[in-house]
Tab-separated table of C-alpha atoms in Angstrom:
chain	number	residue	atom	x	y	z
H	1	MET	CA	4.384	-67.042	64.596
H	2	THR	CA	1.352	-67.760	62.247
H	3	SER	CA	-2.207	-66.110	62.961
H	4	GLY	CA	-5.323	-68.133	62.643
H	5	ALA	CA	-5.938	-66.394	59.576
H	6	GLY	CA	-2.670	-67.597	58.306
H	7	TYR	CA	-0.470	-64.730	58.104
H	8	HIS	CA	2.817	-64.746	59.075
H	9	TYR	CA	4.292	-62.046	61.512
H	10	TYR	CA	7.788	-61.466	61.586
H	11	SER	CA	9.989	-59.408	63.898
H	12	PRO	CA	12.375	-57.356	61.646
H	13	MET	CA	15.467	-58.769	63.807
H	14	GLN	CA	14.445	-62.407	63.161
H	15	ASN	CA	16.503	-62.631	59.792
H	16	THR	CA	18.939	-59.890	59.850
H	17	GLY	CA	21.835	-61.657	61.910
H	18	ASP	CA	21.534	-65.192	60.567
H	19	ILE	CA	22.292	-64.051	57.077
H	20	ASN	CA	24.931	-61.398	57.778
H	21	GLY	CA	23.131	-58.252	55.937
H	22	ARG	CA	22.367	-60.602	52.763
H	23	VAL	CA	18.962	-61.033	51.760
H	24	ALA	CA	17.679	-64.580	51.502
H	25	ASP	CA	16.719	-64.910	47.801
H	26	ALA	CA	19.881	-63.777	45.852
H	27	PRO	CA	23.514	-64.808	45.580
H	28	SER	CA	25.624	-64.031	48.881
H	29	GLY	CA	28.838	-64.248	46.859
H	30	ASN	CA	27.570	-61.261	44.722
H	31	TRP	CA	29.812	-58.335	43.609
H	32	VAL	CA	27.806	-56.103	45.859
H	33	TYR	CA	29.301	-57.878	48.907
H	34	ARG	CA	32.811	-57.814	47.777
H	35	VAL	CA	33.138	-54.214	46.480
H	36	LEU	CA	30.549	-52.070	48.430
H	37	PRO	CA	30.963	-51.326	52.019
H	38	PRO	CA	28.504	-53.154	54.284
H	39	THR	CA	26.609	-49.626	55.123
H	40	LEU	CA	25.458	-49.739	51.495
H	41	TRP	CA	24.378	-53.176	50.898
H	42	PRO	CA	21.063	-52.309	52.100
H	43	TYR	CA	20.618	-50.043	48.933
H	44	ALA	CA	22.018	-52.038	46.791
H	45	GLN	CA	19.508	-54.793	47.755
H	46	LEU	CA	16.664	-52.110	47.246
H	47	ALA	CA	18.085	-51.559	43.787
H	48	ARG	CA	18.267	-55.342	43.059
H	49	TRP	CA	21.857	-54.662	41.839
H	50	ASP	CA	22.825	-58.245	43.720
H	51	ARG	CA	20.214	-59.571	41.367
H	52	PRO	CA	20.937	-58.410	37.935
H	53	ILE	CA	18.302	-60.318	35.831
H	54	GLY	CA	15.935	-57.653	36.646
H	55	TRP	CA	17.545	-55.264	34.697
H	56	GLN	CA	18.554	-57.334	32.321
H	57	LEU	CA	14.938	-58.374	31.327
H	58	LEU	CA	14.106	-54.787	31.414
H	59	MET	CA	17.010	-53.988	29.183
H	60	TRP	CA	16.531	-56.326	26.558
H	61	PRO	CA	13.098	-55.146	24.813
H	62	CYS	CA	15.209	-51.494	24.574
H	63	PHE	CA	17.923	-53.389	22.843
H	64	TRP	CA	15.993	-55.467	20.600
H	65	SER	CA	13.944	-52.263	19.454
H	66	VAL	CA	17.166	-50.287	18.791
H	67	ALA	CA	18.405	-53.247	16.841
H	68	LEU	CA	14.963	-53.448	14.873
H	69	ALA	CA	15.176	-49.652	14.241
H	70	ALA	CA	18.673	-50.141	12.915
H	71	ASN	CA	17.738	-52.951	10.300
H	72	ALA	CA	14.647	-50.666	9.137
H	73	SER	CA	16.869	-47.533	8.860
H	74	VAL	CA	19.301	-49.457	6.510
H	75	ALA	CA	16.423	-51.232	4.961
H	76	LEU	CA	14.661	-47.837	3.866
H	77	GLY	CA	17.800	-46.620	2.621
H	78	HIS	CA	18.596	-44.144	5.450
H	79	GLY	CA	22.036	-45.363	5.977
H	80	SER	CA	23.687	-47.264	8.574
H	81	PRO	CA	23.305	-45.559	11.953
H	82	GLY	CA	26.208	-47.484	13.473
H	83	PHE	CA	27.574	-44.714	15.758
H	84	VAL	CA	24.067	-43.630	17.187
H	85	VAL	CA	23.146	-47.396	17.575
H	86	ILE	CA	26.096	-47.755	19.948
H	87	CYS	CA	25.444	-44.646	21.944
H	88	HIS	CA	21.597	-45.783	22.402
H	89	LEU	CA	22.372	-48.973	23.538
H	90	SER	CA	24.917	-47.586	26.385
H	91	LEU	CA	22.172	-45.332	27.248
H	92	TYR	CA	19.593	-47.815	27.539
H	93	PHE	CA	22.217	-50.087	29.688
H	94	ILE	CA	22.277	-47.072	31.912
H	95	GLY	CA	18.587	-46.329	32.270
H	96	ALA	CA	17.723	-50.101	32.580
H	97	VAL	CA	19.680	-50.419	35.766
H	98	ALA	CA	18.778	-47.218	37.037
H	99	MET	CA	14.796	-47.386	36.565
H	100	ARG	CA	14.782	-51.045	37.480
H	101	GLY	CA	16.260	-49.956	40.912
H	102	ALA	CA	13.784	-47.088	41.554
H	103	GLY	CA	10.981	-49.412	40.493
H	104	CYS	CA	12.231	-52.308	42.910
H	105	THR	CA	12.523	-49.917	45.677
H	106	TYR	CA	9.060	-48.119	44.976
H	107	ASN	CA	7.915	-51.558	44.647
H	108	ASP	CA	9.105	-52.454	48.076
H	109	LEU	CA	7.617	-49.484	49.825
H	110	VAL	CA	4.112	-50.472	48.456
H	111	ASP	CA	4.805	-54.214	49.436
H	112	HIS	CA	6.568	-53.409	52.850
H	113	GLU	CA	3.685	-55.248	55.158
H	114	ILE	CA	3.642	-57.926	52.397
H	115	ASP	CA	6.885	-58.719	52.563
H	116	MET	CA	6.818	-59.098	55.936
H	117	SER	CA	4.491	-62.156	55.515
H	118	VAL	CA	6.558	-63.998	52.985
H	119	ALA	CA	9.179	-66.080	53.694
H	120	ARG	CA	11.649	-65.492	50.715
H	121	THR	CA	11.495	-61.609	51.295
H	122	ARG	CA	11.191	-61.212	54.687
H	123	SER	CA	15.085	-60.540	54.783
H	124	ARG	CA	14.928	-57.385	52.399
H	125	PRO	CA	16.028	-54.147	53.847
H	126	LEU	CA	12.616	-52.569	54.517
H	127	PRO	CA	11.028	-55.543	56.193
H	128	SER	CA	14.463	-56.137	58.074
H	129	GLY	CA	14.516	-52.734	59.328
H	130	ARG	CA	17.684	-52.195	57.845
H	131	VAL	CA	16.667	-49.234	55.889
H	132	THR	CA	13.820	-46.657	56.799
H	133	ARG	CA	10.992	-45.479	54.370
H	134	LEU	CA	12.289	-42.098	54.107
H	135	GLN	CA	15.700	-43.419	53.217
H	136	ALA	CA	14.120	-45.711	50.297
H	137	LYS	CA	12.273	-42.757	49.176
H	138	VAL	CA	15.220	-40.713	48.840
H	139	PHE	CA	17.101	-43.384	47.154
H	140	ILE	CA	14.313	-43.753	44.627
H	141	ALA	CA	14.823	-40.009	43.986
H	142	LEU	CA	18.230	-40.291	43.206
H	143	GLN	CA	17.906	-43.116	40.879
H	144	ALA	CA	15.045	-41.548	39.200
H	145	LEU	CA	17.286	-38.447	38.479
H	146	VAL	CA	19.636	-41.105	36.952
H	147	GLY	CA	17.052	-42.044	34.632
H	148	LEU	CA	15.632	-38.655	33.672
H	149	LEU	CA	19.293	-37.360	32.654
H	150	VAL	CA	19.504	-40.317	30.322
H	151	LEU	CA	15.990	-39.886	28.889
H	152	LEU	CA	17.027	-36.181	28.084
H	153	GLN	CA	19.726	-37.510	25.464
H	154	PHE	CA	17.039	-38.405	23.301
H	155	ASN	CA	14.388	-36.389	20.926
H	156	TRP	CA	11.669	-35.159	22.625
H	157	PHE	CA	8.966	-37.840	21.134
H	158	ALA	CA	11.296	-40.243	23.122
H	159	VAL	CA	11.284	-38.000	26.141
H	160	VAL	CA	7.305	-37.897	26.220
H	161	LEU	CA	6.707	-41.542	25.694
H	162	GLY	CA	9.364	-42.456	28.337
H	163	ILE	CA	7.489	-40.351	30.811
H	164	LEU	CA	4.284	-41.748	29.959
H	165	SER	CA	5.306	-45.117	30.981
H	166	LEU	CA	5.434	-44.046	34.568
H	167	GLY	CA	1.679	-44.433	35.135
H	168	ILE	CA	2.266	-48.106	34.297
H	169	VAL	CA	5.153	-48.635	36.516
H	170	ALA	CA	3.439	-46.581	39.328
H	171	LEU	CA	0.289	-48.894	39.130
H	172	TYR	CA	2.039	-52.574	38.597
H	173	PRO	CA	2.631	-53.058	42.435
H	174	PHE	CA	-1.100	-52.428	43.389
H	175	ALA	CA	-2.098	-54.884	40.428
H	176	LYS	CA	-1.629	-57.953	42.447
H	177	ARG	CA	-4.028	-56.920	44.705
H	178	PHE	CA	-7.064	-56.475	42.111
H	179	THR	CA	-6.623	-59.014	39.153
H	180	ASP	CA	-5.385	-62.449	38.716
H	181	TRP	CA	-3.013	-61.030	35.807
H	182	PRO	CA	-0.241	-58.796	37.557
H	183	GLN	CA	1.941	-60.305	35.307
H	184	PHE	CA	0.262	-58.377	32.219
H	185	PHE	CA	1.122	-55.059	34.262
H	186	LEU	CA	4.210	-55.993	34.428
H	187	GLY	CA	4.679	-56.862	31.099
H	188	LEU	CA	3.067	-53.341	29.861
H	189	ALA	CA	5.804	-51.565	32.126
H	190	PHE	CA	9.007	-53.784	31.400
H	191	SER	CA	8.220	-54.310	27.714
H	192	TRP	CA	7.850	-50.544	27.360
H	193	GLY	CA	11.621	-50.758	25.999
H	194	ALA	CA	10.169	-52.072	22.374
H	195	LEU	CA	8.724	-48.774	21.741
H	196	MET	CA	11.659	-46.747	23.292
H	197	GLY	CA	14.488	-47.922	21.016
H	198	TRP	CA	12.740	-47.260	17.842
H	199	ALA	CA	11.237	-44.052	18.962
H	200	GLY	CA	14.800	-42.856	20.020
H	201	LEU	CA	16.463	-43.461	16.514
H	202	PHE	CA	13.266	-42.277	14.635
H	203	GLY	CA	11.404	-39.940	16.461
H	204	SER	CA	8.228	-41.620	15.840
H	205	LEU	CA	6.537	-45.293	15.928
H	206	SER	CA	5.477	-47.494	13.482
H	207	LEU	CA	3.686	-50.856	13.392
H	208	ALA	CA	6.785	-53.032	13.614
H	209	PRO	CA	7.810	-51.564	17.436
H	210	ILE	CA	4.309	-51.713	18.498
H	211	VAL	CA	3.794	-55.455	17.507
H	212	LEU	CA	7.264	-55.961	19.177
H	213	TYR	CA	6.081	-54.331	22.275
H	214	LEU	CA	2.928	-56.880	22.255
H	215	ALA	CA	5.235	-59.833	21.780
H	216	ALA	CA	7.406	-58.644	24.770
H	217	ILE	CA	4.094	-58.123	26.935
H	218	LEU	CA	3.693	-61.941	26.261
H	219	TRP	CA	7.187	-63.122	26.686
H	220	THR	CA	7.001	-61.294	30.257
H	221	ILE	CA	3.672	-63.051	31.544
H	222	GLY	CA	5.506	-66.267	30.713
H	223	TYR	CA	8.947	-65.782	32.433
H	224	ASP	CA	7.153	-63.923	35.478
H	225	THR	CA	4.521	-66.920	35.861
H	226	ILE	CA	7.460	-69.284	36.073
H	227	TYR	CA	9.052	-66.885	38.554
H	228	ALA	CA	5.849	-66.561	40.739
H	229	HIS	CA	5.374	-70.176	41.085
H	230	GLN	CA	8.213	-69.867	43.774
H	231	ASP	CA	5.710	-67.691	45.754
H	232	LYS	CA	2.240	-69.291	45.320
H	233	GLU	CA	1.757	-70.808	48.858
H	234	ASP	CA	2.480	-67.724	50.748
H	235	ASP	CA	0.626	-65.763	47.969
H	236	GLU	CA	-2.269	-67.862	48.795
H	237	LEU	CA	-2.068	-67.582	52.566
H	238	ILE	CA	-1.921	-63.705	52.106
H	239	GLY	CA	-4.309	-63.021	49.346
H	240	VAL	CA	-1.760	-62.350	46.564
H	241	ARG	CA	-2.990	-62.863	43.050
H	242	SER	CA	-0.723	-64.211	40.361
H	243	THR	CA	-1.342	-65.992	37.001
H	244	ALA	CA	0.862	-68.810	38.630
H	245	ARG	CA	-2.156	-69.301	41.014
H	246	LEU	CA	-4.328	-68.748	38.104
H	247	PHE	CA	-2.922	-71.113	35.520
H	248	GLY	CA	-2.251	-73.630	38.439
H	249	ASP	CA	-1.512	-77.171	36.703
H	250	GLN	CA	-2.454	-75.716	33.089
H	251	THR	CA	0.685	-73.512	33.374
H	252	ARG	CA	2.693	-75.654	31.024
H	253	LEU	CA	-0.303	-75.510	28.291
H	254	TRP	CA	-0.731	-71.577	29.016
H	255	LEU	CA	3.467	-71.160	28.093
H	256	VAL	CA	2.620	-72.782	24.774
H	257	GLY	CA	0.109	-70.155	24.033
H	258	LEU	CA	2.076	-67.261	25.306
H	259	TYR	CA	5.438	-68.170	24.026
H	260	GLY	CA	4.307	-69.297	20.816
H	261	ALA	CA	2.457	-65.924	20.656
H	262	THR	CA	5.286	-64.342	21.377
H	263	LEU	CA	7.346	-65.960	18.520
H	264	LEU	CA	4.840	-65.316	15.837
H	265	LEU	CA	4.363	-61.625	16.753
H	266	MET	CA	8.079	-60.791	17.017
H	267	LEU	CA	8.523	-63.141	13.237
H	268	LEU	CA	5.921	-60.291	11.790
H	269	SER	CA	7.765	-57.269	13.608
H	270	PHE	CA	11.097	-58.589	12.104
H	271	ALA	CA	9.257	-58.969	8.639
H	272	LEU	CA	8.076	-55.307	8.764
H	273	ALA	CA	11.180	-53.784	9.987
H	274	GLY	CA	13.107	-55.677	6.727
H	275	THR	CA	15.259	-57.643	8.906
H	276	SER	CA	17.893	-60.297	7.065
H	277	TRP	CA	17.914	-64.050	7.845
H	278	LEU	CA	20.045	-63.717	10.707
H	279	ALA	CA	17.132	-62.248	12.904
H	280	TYR	CA	15.187	-65.094	12.261
H	281	LEU	CA	17.736	-67.386	12.728
H	282	GLY	CA	18.381	-65.806	16.713
H	283	LEU	CA	14.597	-66.063	16.659
H	284	ALA	CA	14.734	-70.030	15.940
H	285	VAL	CA	17.425	-70.705	18.628
H	286	ALA	CA	15.128	-68.697	21.002
H	287	GLY	CA	12.108	-70.758	20.248
H	288	GLY	CA	14.016	-73.582	20.870
H	289	MET	CA	14.998	-72.240	24.581
H	290	PHE	CA	11.127	-71.805	25.292
H	291	ALA	CA	10.472	-75.261	24.131
H	292	TYR	CA	12.895	-76.304	26.752
H	293	GLN	CA	11.529	-74.540	29.547
H	294	ILE	CA	8.292	-75.439	28.548
H	295	ALA	CA	9.228	-79.279	28.389
H	296	VAL	CA	11.196	-79.532	31.898
H	297	LEU	CA	9.083	-76.880	33.826
H	298	ASP	CA	8.101	-78.335	37.458
H	299	ILE	CA	5.753	-75.995	39.073
H	300	ASN	CA	6.324	-77.455	42.402
H	301	ASP	CA	10.039	-77.025	42.267
H	302	GLY	CA	10.888	-73.493	43.470
H	303	ALA	CA	14.744	-73.723	42.407
H	304	GLN	CA	14.054	-74.836	38.968
H	305	CYS	CA	11.685	-72.395	38.464
H	306	LEU	CA	13.723	-69.981	39.182
H	307	ALA	CA	16.870	-70.949	37.112
H	308	LEU	CA	14.286	-71.288	34.365
H	309	PHE	CA	13.199	-67.776	34.816
H	310	LYS	CA	16.860	-66.396	34.915
H	311	SER	CA	17.272	-68.424	31.713
H	312	ASN	CA	15.200	-65.887	29.712
H	313	ASN	CA	18.169	-63.825	30.129
H	314	ARG	CA	19.740	-65.620	27.575
H	315	VAL	CA	16.720	-65.668	25.582
H	316	GLY	CA	16.919	-61.772	25.263
H	317	LEU	CA	20.452	-61.592	24.192
H	318	ILE	CA	19.893	-64.586	21.779
H	319	ILE	CA	17.190	-62.494	19.619
H	320	PHE	CA	19.345	-59.147	20.251
H	321	ALA	CA	22.358	-60.854	18.655
H	322	GLY	CA	20.396	-61.891	15.986
H	323	LEU	CA	19.014	-58.678	14.952
H	324	PHE	CA	22.341	-56.946	15.614
H	325	LEU	CA	23.972	-59.310	13.283
H	326	SER	CA	21.292	-58.739	11.030
H	327	PHE	CA	22.029	-54.918	11.084
H	328	LEU	CA	25.725	-55.458	10.581
H	329	PHE	CA	24.981	-57.950	7.446
H	330	LEU	CA	22.702	-55.192	5.935
H	331	ALA	CA	24.524	-52.355	6.449
H	332	PRO	CA	26.684	-50.894	3.836
């Protein structure tokens, strides 16, 4: 039923039966439902294992930073850290999955009431009643422990840097309540890997990873604005703020600025790190993919917004491929 204020009140039993334990906004044929027993499905859904785009977008700035640092190491004459690079990439993959899962579970705890009021999120484990708040908190602790074990494999500078990110992660779920720019806070959290990869290899920071971090923040604001257009009607009803609502019909123009600045900052970062032409080639391809997103975007087509949002996984992959091939090209 709907109240006079426009809030959608929801009974947990309303959605659980008709989707057979799935969630409404995730593919029902995902490996989670083929491999895991049904008792574990709610936890996989809390961690978004059935929607890998989240950890993928968290992972790419880490991968970029590792590859950028590897390029710089060779350019500075420190030798080729090939084995270390592969080990670090593996660790960041595990860390991205674990910490994205912990972050999503925490976000669902904070947004429990909001999720009950939004059509797309009502079938999630907490609002549907398939997981209790206590069970969700225990699950956060387990995932955070995995993340901590990964973090402790790096030098102490990287460990401290990683711990500092937790403050931003804790703040992000509340940002939509006090600012029209929650996507900026998401960018601060999701792009932290752009600092971590470099710090993990060098034990310090320099201008190149800082510029890369700024680029990744702008990229995140761009793609998450596209994503947020799916929920703008519900968000307006319940008072949730976003750049999608802020930009409105000017979203395409904002994306030109955000994605354009992303490319320029990455160009500067690559130059500071001494990458080869292959990194710039990957960046040029990514620029073409950005242009396509902007050209075809229909902010009133939720399905298309989701598809364009997900296409940023390929953008991240292309940029990483250019950086990694550049490292192999430069390595002795």
